Amino acid sequence: MKNVKVLEALGDGPKTIEEIAGKTGIPAMEVRRYLLRFVEQGKVESYQKDGKLYWKLKEKDELEEEFKYV
């Protein structure tokens, strides 16, 4: 499944949409849609560096995990 490929591409560190598209063979616009969906689900986050937008897997926060069912 394409969405799994996008998550797997981020497994070895932060990447731009173009880098993810190149690694997975999925068109950049489709990668972007998956990433935005993953942000809503709390799976990935983005940050800017050197004028580029990078995406990475979201790190688990201990407090967030502890209170997620409250």
mmCIF file with all atom_site columns, N, CA and C in Angstrom:
data_model
loop_
_atom_site.group_PDB
_atom_site.id
_atom_site.type_symbol
_atom_site.label_atom_id
_atom_site.label_alt_id
_atom_site.label_comp_id
_atom_site.label_asym_id
_atom_site.label_entity_id
_atom_site.label_seq_id
_atom_site.pdbx_PDB_ins_code
_atom_site.Cartn_x
_atom_site.Cartn_y
_atom_site.Cartn_z
_atom_site.occupancy
_atom_site.B_iso_or_equiv
_atom_site.pdbx_formal_charge
_atom_site.auth_seq_id
_atom_site.auth_comp_id
_atom_site.auth_asym_id
_atom_site.auth_atom_id
_atom_site.pdbx_PDB_model_num
ATOM 1   N N  . MET A 1 1  ? 0.827  -1.174 0.000  1.00 0.00 ? 1  MET A N  1
ATOM 2   C CA . MET A 1 1  ? 0.000  0.000  0.000  1.00 0.00 ? 1  MET A CA 1
ATOM 3   C C  . MET A 1 1  ? 0.878  1.248  0.000  1.00 0.00 ? 1  MET A C  1
ATOM 4   N N  . LYS A 1 2  ? 0.450  2.239  -0.740 1.00 0.00 ? 2  LYS A N  1
ATOM 5   C CA . LYS A 1 2  ? 1.259  3.438  -0.919 1.00 0.00 ? 2  LYS A CA 1
ATOM 6   C C  . LYS A 1 2  ? 1.487  4.196  0.381  1.00 0.00 ? 2  LYS A C  1
ATOM 7   N N  . ASN A 1 3  ? 0.457  4.272  1.233  1.00 0.00 ? 3  ASN A N  1
ATOM 8   C CA . ASN A 1 3  ? 0.627  5.020  2.479  1.00 0.00 ? 3  ASN A CA 1
ATOM 9   C C  . ASN A 1 3  ? 1.696  4.386  3.370  1.00 0.00 ? 3  ASN A C  1
ATOM 10  N N  . VAL A 1 4  ? 1.799  3.076  3.355  1.00 0.00 ? 4  VAL A N  1
ATOM 11  C CA . VAL A 1 4  ? 2.831  2.383  4.133  1.00 0.00 ? 4  VAL A CA 1
ATOM 12  C C  . VAL A 1 4  ? 4.213  2.703  3.564  1.00 0.00 ? 4  VAL A C  1
ATOM 13  N N  . LYS A 1 5  ? 4.321  2.779  2.243  1.00 0.00 ? 5  LYS A N  1
ATOM 14  C CA . LYS A 1 5  ? 5.603  3.128  1.615  1.00 0.00 ? 5  LYS A CA 1
ATOM 15  C C  . LYS A 1 5  ? 6.072  4.508  2.051  1.00 0.00 ? 5  LYS A C  1
ATOM 16  N N  . VAL A 1 6  ? 5.136  5.441  2.168  1.00 0.00 ? 6  VAL A N  1
ATOM 17  C CA . VAL A 1 6  ? 5.490  6.804  2.593  1.00 0.00 ? 6  VAL A CA 1
ATOM 18  C C  . VAL A 1 6  ? 6.023  6.777  4.030  1.00 0.00 ? 6  VAL A C  1
ATOM 19  N N  . LEU A 1 7  ? 5.352  6.061  4.916  1.00 0.00 ? 7  LEU A N  1
ATOM 20  C CA . LEU A 1 7  ? 5.821  5.966  6.302  1.00 0.00 ? 7  LEU A CA 1
ATOM 21  C C  . LEU A 1 7  ? 7.171  5.259  6.381  1.00 0.00 ? 7  LEU A C  1
ATOM 22  N N  . GLU A 1 8  ? 7.343  4.204  5.597  1.00 0.00 ? 8  GLU A N  1
ATOM 23  C CA . GLU A 1 8  ? 8.616  3.477  5.598  1.00 0.00 ? 8  GLU A CA 1
ATOM 24  C C  . GLU A 1 8  ? 9.758  4.363  5.096  1.00 0.00 ? 8  GLU A C  1
ATOM 25  N N  . ALA A 1 9  ? 9.472  5.236  4.131  1.00 0.00 ? 9  ALA A N  1
ATOM 26  C CA . ALA A 1 9  ? 10.497 6.134  3.598  1.00 0.00 ? 9  ALA A CA 1
ATOM 27  C C  . ALA A 1 9  ? 11.007 7.080  4.684  1.00 0.00 ? 9  ALA A C  1
ATOM 28  N N  . LEU A 1 10 ? 10.158 7.405  5.643  1.00 0.00 ? 10 LEU A N  1
ATOM 29  C CA . LEU A 1 10 ? 10.560 8.292  6.733  1.00 0.00 ? 10 LEU A CA 1
ATOM 30  C C  . LEU A 1 10 ? 11.250 7.543  7.867  1.00 0.00 ? 10 LEU A C  1
ATOM 31  N N  . GLY A 1 11 ? 11.290 6.234  7.776  1.00 0.00 ? 11 GLY A N  1
ATOM 32  C CA . GLY A 1 11 ? 11.875 5.418  8.836  1.00 0.00 ? 11 GLY A CA 1
ATOM 33  C C  . GLY A 1 11 ? 13.356 5.662  9.073  1.00 0.00 ? 11 GLY A C  1
ATOM 34  N N  . ASP A 1 12 ? 14.069 6.084  8.037  1.00 0.00 ? 12 ASP A N  1
ATOM 35  C CA . ASP A 1 12 ? 15.508 6.309  8.212  1.00 0.00 ? 12 ASP A CA 1
ATOM 36  C C  . ASP A 1 12 ? 15.860 7.789  8.290  1.00 0.00 ? 12 ASP A C  1
ATOM 37  N N  . GLY A 1 13 ? 14.887 8.615  8.671  1.00 0.00 ? 13 GLY A N  1
ATOM 38  C CA . GLY A 1 13 ? 15.166 10.027 8.909  1.00 0.00 ? 13 GLY A CA 1
ATOM 39  C C  . GLY A 1 13 ? 14.294 10.964 8.113  1.00 0.00 ? 13 GLY A C  1
ATOM 40  N N  . PRO A 1 14 ? 14.346 12.251 8.472  1.00 0.00 ? 14 PRO A N  1
ATOM 41  C CA . PRO A 1 14 ? 13.522 13.278 7.824  1.00 0.00 ? 14 PRO A CA 1
ATOM 42  C C  . PRO A 1 14 ? 13.826 13.423 6.333  1.00 0.00 ? 14 PRO A C  1
ATOM 43  N N  . LYS A 1 15 ? 12.787 13.737 5.570  1.00 0.00 ? 15 LYS A N  1
ATOM 44  C CA . LYS A 1 15 ? 12.937 13.912 4.123  1.00 0.00 ? 15 LYS A CA 1
ATOM 45  C C  . LYS A 1 15 ? 11.966 14.971 3.621  1.00 0.00 ? 15 LYS A C  1
ATOM 46  N N  . THR A 1 16 ? 12.274 15.541 2.465  1.00 0.00 ? 16 THR A N  1
ATOM 47  C CA . THR A 1 16 ? 11.345 16.448 1.799  1.00 0.00 ? 16 THR A CA 1
ATOM 48  C C  . THR A 1 16 ? 10.345 15.599 1.008  1.00 0.00 ? 16 THR A C  1
ATOM 49  N N  . ILE A 1 17 ? 9.279  16.233 0.545  1.00 0.00 ? 17 ILE A N  1
ATOM 50  C CA . ILE A 1 17 ? 8.282  15.527 -0.263 1.00 0.00 ? 17 ILE A CA 1
ATOM 51  C C  . ILE A 1 17 ? 8.937  14.954 -1.519 1.00 0.00 ? 17 ILE A C  1
ATOM 52  N N  . GLU A 1 18 ? 9.820  15.736 -2.127 1.00 0.00 ? 18 GLU A N  1
ATOM 53  C CA . GLU A 1 18 ? 10.494 15.286 -3.354 1.00 0.00 ? 18 GLU A CA 1
ATOM 54  C C  . GLU A 1 18 ? 11.364 14.055 -3.096 1.00 0.00 ? 18 GLU A C  1
ATOM 55  N N  . GLU A 1 19 ? 12.052 14.038 -1.956 1.00 0.00 ? 19 GLU A N  1
ATOM 56  C CA . GLU A 1 19 ? 12.888 12.885 -1.611 1.00 0.00 ? 19 GLU A CA 1
ATOM 57  C C  . GLU A 1 19 ? 12.041 11.637 -1.380 1.00 0.00 ? 19 GLU A C  1
ATOM 58  N N  . ILE A 1 20 ? 10.906 11.816 -0.706 1.00 0.00 ? 20 ILE A N  1
ATOM 59  C CA . ILE A 1 20 ? 9.995  10.685 -0.459 1.00 0.00 ? 20 ILE A CA 1
ATOM 60  C C  . ILE A 1 20 ? 9.444  10.177 -1.780 1.00 0.00 ? 20 ILE A C  1
ATOM 61  N N  . ALA A 1 21 ? 9.045  11.097 -2.663 1.00 0.00 ? 21 ALA A N  1
ATOM 62  C CA . ALA A 1 21 ? 8.508  10.714 -3.971 1.00 0.00 ? 21 ALA A CA 1
ATOM 63  C C  . ALA A 1 21 ? 9.562  9.940  -4.771 1.00 0.00 ? 21 ALA A C  1
ATOM 64  N N  . GLY A 1 22 ? 10.794 10.407 -4.730 1.00 0.00 ? 22 GLY A N  1
ATOM 65  C CA . GLY A 1 22 ? 11.867 9.716  -5.453 1.00 0.00 ? 22 GLY A CA 1
ATOM 66  C C  . GLY A 1 22 ? 12.147 8.335  -4.911 1.00 0.00 ? 22 GLY A C  1
ATOM 67  N N  . LYS A 1 23 ? 12.080 8.203  -3.599 1.00 0.00 ? 23 LYS A N  1
ATOM 68  C CA . LYS A 1 23 ? 12.376 6.909  -2.969 1.00 0.00 ? 23 LYS A CA 1
ATOM 69  C C  . LYS A 1 23 ? 11.255 5.894  -3.168 1.00 0.00 ? 23 LYS A C  1
ATOM 70  N N  . THR A 1 24 ? 10.006 6.383  -3.196 1.00 0.00 ? 24 THR A N  1
ATOM 71  C CA . THR A 1 24 ? 8.861  5.463  -3.267 1.00 0.00 ? 24 THR A CA 1
ATOM 72  C C  . THR A 1 24 ? 8.305  5.285  -4.675 1.00 0.00 ? 24 THR A C  1
ATOM 73  N N  . GLY A 1 25 ? 8.583  6.241  -5.569 1.00 0.00 ? 25 GLY A N  1
ATOM 74  C CA . GLY A 1 25 ? 8.008  6.189  -6.903 1.00 0.00 ? 25 GLY A CA 1
ATOM 75  C C  . GLY A 1 25 ? 6.569  6.697  -6.945 1.00 0.00 ? 25 GLY A C  1
ATOM 76  N N  . ILE A 1 26 ? 6.108  7.286  -5.843 1.00 0.00 ? 26 ILE A N  1
ATOM 77  C CA . ILE A 1 26 ? 4.761  7.845  -5.762 1.00 0.00 ? 26 ILE A CA 1
ATOM 78  C C  . ILE A 1 26 ? 4.844  9.324  -6.143 1.00 0.00 ? 26 ILE A C  1
ATOM 79  N N  . PRO A 1 27 ? 3.924  9.827  -6.966 1.00 0.00 ? 27 PRO A N  1
ATOM 80  C CA . PRO A 1 27 ? 3.960  11.241 -7.354 1.00 0.00 ? 27 PRO A CA 1
ATOM 81  C C  . PRO A 1 27 ? 3.942  12.181 -6.140 1.00 0.00 ? 27 PRO A C  1
ATOM 82  N N  . ALA A 1 28 ? 4.660  13.303 -6.232 1.00 0.00 ? 28 ALA A N  1
ATOM 83  C CA . ALA A 1 28 ? 4.819  14.243 -5.114 1.00 0.00 ? 28 ALA A CA 1
ATOM 84  C C  . ALA A 1 28 ? 3.478  14.731 -4.553 1.00 0.00 ? 28 ALA A C  1
ATOM 85  N N  . MET A 1 29 ? 2.525  15.029 -5.418 1.00 0.00 ? 29 MET A N  1
ATOM 86  C CA . MET A 1 29 ? 1.226  15.511 -4.931 1.00 0.00 ? 29 MET A CA 1
ATOM 87  C C  . MET A 1 29 ? 0.501  14.451 -4.100 1.00 0.00 ? 29 MET A C  1
ATOM 88  N N  . GLU A 1 30 ? 0.647  13.212 -4.492 1.00 0.00 ? 30 GLU A N  1
ATOM 89  C CA . GLU A 1 30 ? 0.026  12.128 -3.736 1.00 0.00 ? 30 GLU A CA 1
ATOM 90  C C  . GLU A 1 30 ? 0.736  11.935 -2.393 1.00 0.00 ? 30 GLU A C  1
ATOM 91  N N  . VAL A 1 31 ? 2.069  12.041 -2.400 1.00 0.00 ? 31 VAL A N  1
ATOM 92  C CA . VAL A 1 31 ? 2.848  11.958 -1.155 1.00 0.00 ? 31 VAL A CA 1
ATOM 93  C C  . VAL A 1 31 ? 2.385  13.053 -0.204 1.00 0.00 ? 31 VAL A C  1
ATOM 94  N N  . ARG A 1 32 ? 2.193  14.253 -0.724 1.00 0.00 ? 32 ARG A N  1
ATOM 95  C CA . ARG A 1 32 ? 1.756  15.387 0.093  1.00 0.00 ? 32 ARG A CA 1
ATOM 96  C C  . ARG A 1 32 ? 0.409  15.097 0.750  1.00 0.00 ? 32 ARG A C  1
ATOM 97  N N  . ARG A 1 33 ? -0.509 14.533 -0.009 1.00 0.00 ? 33 ARG A N  1
ATOM 98  C CA . ARG A 1 33 ? -1.831 14.193 0.551  1.00 0.00 ? 33 ARG A CA 1
ATOM 99  C C  . ARG A 1 33 ? -1.703 13.186 1.690  1.00 0.00 ? 33 ARG A C  1
ATOM 100 N N  . TYR A 1 34 ? -0.878 12.167 1.490  1.00 0.00 ? 34 TYR A N  1
ATOM 101 C CA . TYR A 1 34 ? -0.670 11.175 2.558  1.00 0.00 ? 34 TYR A CA 1
ATOM 102 C C  . TYR A 1 34 ? -0.074 11.834 3.800  1.00 0.00 ? 34 TYR A C  1
ATOM 103 N N  . LEU A 1 35 ? 0.924  12.698 3.602  1.00 0.00 ? 35 LEU A N  1
ATOM 104 C CA . LEU A 1 35 ? 1.578  13.349 4.731  1.00 0.00 ? 35 LEU A CA 1
ATOM 105 C C  . LEU A 1 35 ? 0.603  14.224 5.513  1.00 0.00 ? 35 LEU A C  1
ATOM 106 N N  . LEU A 1 36 ? -0.242 14.961 4.816  1.00 0.00 ? 36 LEU A N  1
ATOM 107 C CA . LEU A 1 36 ? -1.225 15.801 5.501  1.00 0.00 ? 36 LEU A CA 1
ATOM 108 C C  . LEU A 1 36 ? -2.210 14.946 6.298  1.00 0.00 ? 36 LEU A C  1
ATOM 109 N N  . ARG A 1 37 ? -2.579 13.811 5.758  1.00 0.00 ? 37 ARG A N  1
ATOM 110 C CA . ARG A 1 37 ? -3.457 12.882 6.483  1.00 0.00 ? 37 ARG A CA 1
ATOM 111 C C  . ARG A 1 37 ? -2.752 12.341 7.730  1.00 0.00 ? 37 ARG A C  1
ATOM 112 N N  . PHE A 1 38 ? -1.456 12.012 7.582  1.00 0.00 ? 38 PHE A N  1
ATOM 113 C CA . PHE A 1 38 ? -0.688 11.489 8.719  1.00 0.00 ? 38 PHE A CA 1
ATOM 114 C C  . PHE A 1 38 ? -0.518 12.543 9.813  1.00 0.00 ? 38 PHE A C  1
ATOM 115 N N  . VAL A 1 39 ? -0.413 13.809 9.431  1.00 0.00 ? 39 VAL A N  1
ATOM 116 C CA . VAL A 1 39 ? -0.319 14.890 10.420 1.00 0.00 ? 39 VAL A CA 1
ATOM 117 C C  . VAL A 1 39 ? -1.600 14.916 11.253 1.00 0.00 ? 39 VAL A C  1
ATOM 118 N N  . GLU A 1 40 ? -2.741 14.817 10.589 1.00 0.00 ? 40 GLU A N  1
ATOM 119 C CA . GLU A 1 40 ? -4.027 14.808 11.298 1.00 0.00 ? 40 GLU A CA 1
ATOM 120 C C  . GLU A 1 40 ? -4.123 13.623 12.254 1.00 0.00 ? 40 GLU A C  1
ATOM 121 N N  . GLN A 1 41 ? -3.514 12.504 11.889 1.00 0.00 ? 41 GLN A N  1
ATOM 122 C CA . GLN A 1 41 ? -3.551 11.305 12.721 1.00 0.00 ? 41 GLN A CA 1
ATOM 123 C C  . GLN A 1 41 ? -2.461 11.304 13.795 1.00 0.00 ? 41 GLN A C  1
ATOM 124 N N  . GLY A 1 42 ? -1.579 12.314 13.763 1.00 0.00 ? 42 GLY A N  1
ATOM 125 C CA . GLY A 1 42 ? -0.518 12.406 14.759 1.00 0.00 ? 42 GLY A CA 1
ATOM 126 C C  . GLY A 1 42 ? 0.662  11.481 14.496 1.00 0.00 ? 42 GLY A C  1
ATOM 127 N N  . LYS A 1 43 ? 0.828  11.033 13.255 1.00 0.00 ? 43 LYS A N  1
ATOM 128 C CA . LYS A 1 43 ? 1.910  10.099 12.930 1.00 0.00 ? 43 LYS A CA 1
ATOM 129 C C  . LYS A 1 43 ? 3.185  10.783 12.461 1.00 0.00 ? 43 LYS A C  1
ATOM 130 N N  . VAL A 1 44 ? 3.055  11.935 11.809 1.00 0.00 ? 44 VAL A N  1
ATOM 131 C CA . VAL A 1 44 ? 4.226  12.649 11.306 1.00 0.00 ? 44 VAL A CA 1
ATOM 132 C C  . VAL A 1 44 ? 4.132  14.126 11.673 1.00 0.00 ? 44 VAL A C  1
ATOM 133 N N  . GLU A 1 45 ? 5.271  14.798 11.572 1.00 0.00 ? 45 GLU A N  1
ATOM 134 C CA . GLU A 1 45 ? 5.317  16.237 11.783 1.00 0.00 ? 45 GLU A CA 1
ATOM 135 C C  . GLU A 1 45 ? 6.321  16.828 10.807 1.00 0.00 ? 45 GLU A C  1
ATOM 136 N N  . SER A 1 46 ? 6.241  18.139 10.615 1.00 0.00 ? 46 SER A N  1
ATOM 137 C CA . SER A 1 46 ? 7.127  18.798 9.654  1.00 0.00 ? 46 SER A CA 1
ATOM 138 C C  . SER A 1 46 ? 7.873  19.932 10.335 1.00 0.00 ? 46 SER A C  1
ATOM 139 N N  . TYR A 1 47 ? 8.985  20.319 9.718  1.00 0.00 ? 47 TYR A N  1
ATOM 140 C CA . TYR A 1 47 ? 9.748  21.467 10.194 1.00 0.00 ? 47 TYR A CA 1
ATOM 141 C C  . TYR A 1 47 ? 10.513 22.046 9.010  1.00 0.00 ? 47 TYR A C  1
ATOM 142 N N  . GLN A 1 48 ? 10.892 23.325 9.129  1.00 0.00 ? 48 GLN A N  1
ATOM 143 C CA . GLN A 1 48 ? 11.637 23.977 8.057  1.00 0.00 ? 48 GLN A CA 1
ATOM 144 C C  . GLN A 1 48 ? 13.112 24.046 8.411  1.00 0.00 ? 48 GLN A C  1
ATOM 145 N N  . LYS A 1 49 ? 13.939 23.799 7.401  1.00 0.00 ? 49 LYS A N  1
ATOM 146 C CA . LYS A 1 49 ? 15.391 23.878 7.572  1.00 0.00 ? 49 LYS A CA 1
ATOM 147 C C  . LYS A 1 49 ? 15.982 24.295 6.233  1.00 0.00 ? 49 LYS A C  1
ATOM 148 N N  . ASP A 1 50 ? 16.801 25.328 6.249  1.00 0.00 ? 50 ASP A N  1
ATOM 149 C CA . ASP A 1 50 ? 17.453 25.828 5.035  1.00 0.00 ? 50 ASP A CA 1
ATOM 150 C C  . ASP A 1 50 ? 16.444 26.126 3.919  1.00 0.00 ? 50 ASP A C  1
ATOM 151 N N  . GLY A 1 51 ? 15.277 26.634 4.295  1.00 0.00 ? 51 GLY A N  1
ATOM 152 C CA . GLY A 1 51 ? 14.270 27.006 3.309  1.00 0.00 ? 51 GLY A CA 1
ATOM 153 C C  . GLY A 1 51 ? 13.484 25.851 2.721  1.00 0.00 ? 51 GLY A C  1
ATOM 154 N N  . LYS A 1 52 ? 13.699 24.649 3.241  1.00 0.00 ? 52 LYS A N  1
ATOM 155 C CA . LYS A 1 52 ? 12.958 23.474 2.750  1.00 0.00 ? 52 LYS A CA 1
ATOM 156 C C  . LYS A 1 52 ? 12.090 22.921 3.876  1.00 0.00 ? 52 LYS A C  1
ATOM 157 N N  . LEU A 1 53 ? 10.981 22.299 3.484  1.00 0.00 ? 53 LEU A N  1
ATOM 158 C CA . LEU A 1 53 ? 10.083 21.683 4.444  1.00 0.00 ? 53 LEU A CA 1
ATOM 159 C C  . LEU A 1 53 ? 10.410 20.196 4.543  1.00 0.00 ? 53 LEU A C  1
ATOM 160 N N  . TYR A 1 54 ? 10.785 19.761 5.743  1.00 0.00 ? 54 TYR A N  1
ATOM 161 C CA . TYR A 1 54 ? 11.123 18.360 5.981  1.00 0.00 ? 54 TYR A CA 1
ATOM 162 C C  . TYR A 1 54 ? 10.016 17.700 6.793  1.00 0.00 ? 54 TYR A C  1
ATOM 163 N N  . TRP A 1 55 ? 9.828  16.419 6.529  1.00 0.00 ? 55 TRP A N  1
ATOM 164 C CA . TRP A 1 55 ? 8.817  15.623 7.223  1.00 0.00 ? 55 TRP A CA 1
ATOM 165 C C  . TRP A 1 55 ? 9.525  14.505 7.970  1.00 0.00 ? 55 TRP A C  1
ATOM 166 N N  . LYS A 1 56 ? 9.014  14.181 9.168  1.00 0.00 ? 56 LYS A N  1
ATOM 167 C CA . LYS A 1 56 ? 9.608  13.097 9.955  1.00 0.00 ? 56 LYS A CA 1
ATOM 168 C C  . LYS A 1 56 ? 8.517  12.395 10.749 1.00 0.00 ? 56 LYS A C  1
ATOM 169 N N  . LEU A 1 57 ? 8.835  11.174 11.170 1.00 0.00 ? 57 LEU A N  1
ATOM 170 C CA . LEU A 1 57 ? 7.906  10.448 12.020 1.00 0.00 ? 57 LEU A CA 1
ATOM 171 C C  . LEU A 1 57 ? 7.831  11.167 13.356 1.00 0.00 ? 57 LEU A C  1
ATOM 172 N N  . LYS A 1 58 ? 6.646  11.270 13.903 1.00 0.00 ? 58 LYS A N  1
ATOM 173 C CA . LYS A 1 58 ? 6.476  11.965 15.170 1.00 0.00 ? 58 LYS A CA 1
ATOM 174 C C  . LYS A 1 58 ? 6.978  11.087 16.306 1.00 0.00 ? 58 LYS A C  1
ATOM 175 N N  . GLU A 1 59 ? 7.786  11.691 17.167 1.00 0.00 ? 59 GLU A N  1
ATOM 176 C CA . GLU A 1 59 ? 8.301  10.954 18.313 1.00 0.00 ? 59 GLU A CA 1
ATOM 177 C C  . GLU A 1 59 ? 7.217  10.857 19.371 1.00 0.00 ? 59 GLU A C  1
ATOM 178 N N  . LYS A 1 60 ? 7.178  9.710  20.033 1.00 0.00 ? 60 LYS A N  1
ATOM 179 C CA . LYS A 1 60 ? 6.174  9.504  21.075 1.00 0.00 ? 60 LYS A CA 1
ATOM 180 C C  . LYS A 1 60 ? 6.575  10.296 22.315 1.00 0.00 ? 60 LYS A C  1
ATOM 181 N N  . ASP A 1 61 ? 5.638  11.036 22.855 1.00 0.00 ? 61 ASP A N  1
ATOM 182 C CA . ASP A 1 61 ? 5.838  11.789 24.080 1.00 0.00 ? 61 ASP A CA 1
ATOM 183 C C  . ASP A 1 61 ? 5.279  10.952 25.228 1.00 0.00 ? 61 ASP A C  1
ATOM 184 N N  . GLU A 1 62 ? 6.083  10.746 26.275 1.00 0.00 ? 62 GLU A N  1
ATOM 185 C CA . GLU A 1 62 ? 5.653  9.890  27.382 1.00 0.00 ? 62 GLU A CA 1
ATOM 186 C C  . GLU A 1 62 ? 4.357  10.393 28.023 1.00 0.00 ? 62 GLU A C  1
ATOM 187 N N  . LEU A 1 63 ? 4.257  11.697 28.253 1.00 0.00 ? 63 LEU A N  1
ATOM 188 C CA . LEU A 1 63 ? 3.034  12.240 28.852 1.00 0.00 ? 63 LEU A CA 1
ATOM 189 C C  . LEU A 1 63 ? 1.838  12.060 27.927 1.00 0.00 ? 63 LEU A C  1
ATOM 190 N N  . GLU A 1 64 ? 2.066  12.252 26.650 1.00 0.00 ? 64 GLU A N  1
ATOM 191 C CA . GLU A 1 64 ? 0.997  12.082 25.670 1.00 0.00 ? 64 GLU A CA 1
ATOM 192 C C  . GLU A 1 64 ? 0.489  10.640 25.694 1.00 0.00 ? 64 GLU A C  1
ATOM 193 N N  . GLU A 1 65 ? 1.400  9.693  25.774 1.00 0.00 ? 65 GLU A N  1
ATOM 194 C CA . GLU A 1 65 ? 1.024  8.276  25.821 1.00 0.00 ? 65 GLU A CA 1
ATOM 195 C C  . GLU A 1 65 ? 0.263  7.962  27.108 1.00 0.00 ? 65 GLU A C  1
ATOM 196 N N  . GLU A 1 66 ? 0.718  8.533  28.207 1.00 0.00 ? 66 GLU A N  1
ATOM 197 C CA . GLU A 1 66 ? 0.109  8.253  29.498 1.00 0.00 ? 66 GLU A CA 1
ATOM 198 C C  . GLU A 1 66 ? -1.333 8.743  29.571 1.00 0.00 ? 66 GLU A C  1
ATOM 199 N N  . PHE A 1 67 ? -1.614 9.901  28.949 1.00 0.00 ? 67 PHE A N  1
ATOM 200 C CA . PHE A 1 67 ? -2.939 10.502 29.064 1.00 0.00 ? 67 PHE A CA 1
ATOM 201 C C  . PHE A 1 67 ? -3.798 10.374 27.824 1.00 0.00 ? 67 PHE A C  1
ATOM 202 N N  . LYS A 1 68 ? -3.400 9.551  26.856 1.00 0.00 ? 68 LYS A N  1
ATOM 203 C CA . LYS A 1 68 ? -4.160 9.505  25.605 1.00 0.00 ? 68 LYS A CA 1
ATOM 204 C C  . LYS A 1 68 ? -5.556 8.913  25.760 1.00 0.00 ? 68 LYS A C  1
ATOM 205 N N  . TYR A 1 69 ? -5.822 8.182  26.822 1.00 0.00 ? 69 TYR A N  1
ATOM 206 C CA . TYR A 1 69 ? -7.139 7.601  27.005 1.00 0.00 ? 69 TYR A CA 1
ATOM 207 C C  . TYR A 1 69 ? -7.990 8.358  28.022 1.00 0.00 ? 69 TYR A C  1
ATOM 208 N N  . VAL A 1 70 ? -7.484 9.472  28.526 1.00 0.00 ? 70 VAL A N  1
ATOM 209 C CA . VAL A 1 70 ? -8.217 10.233 29.551 1.00 0.00 ? 70 VAL A CA 1
ATOM 210 C C  . VAL A 1 70 ? -9.242 11.129 28.888 1.00 0.00 ? 70 VAL A C  1
#
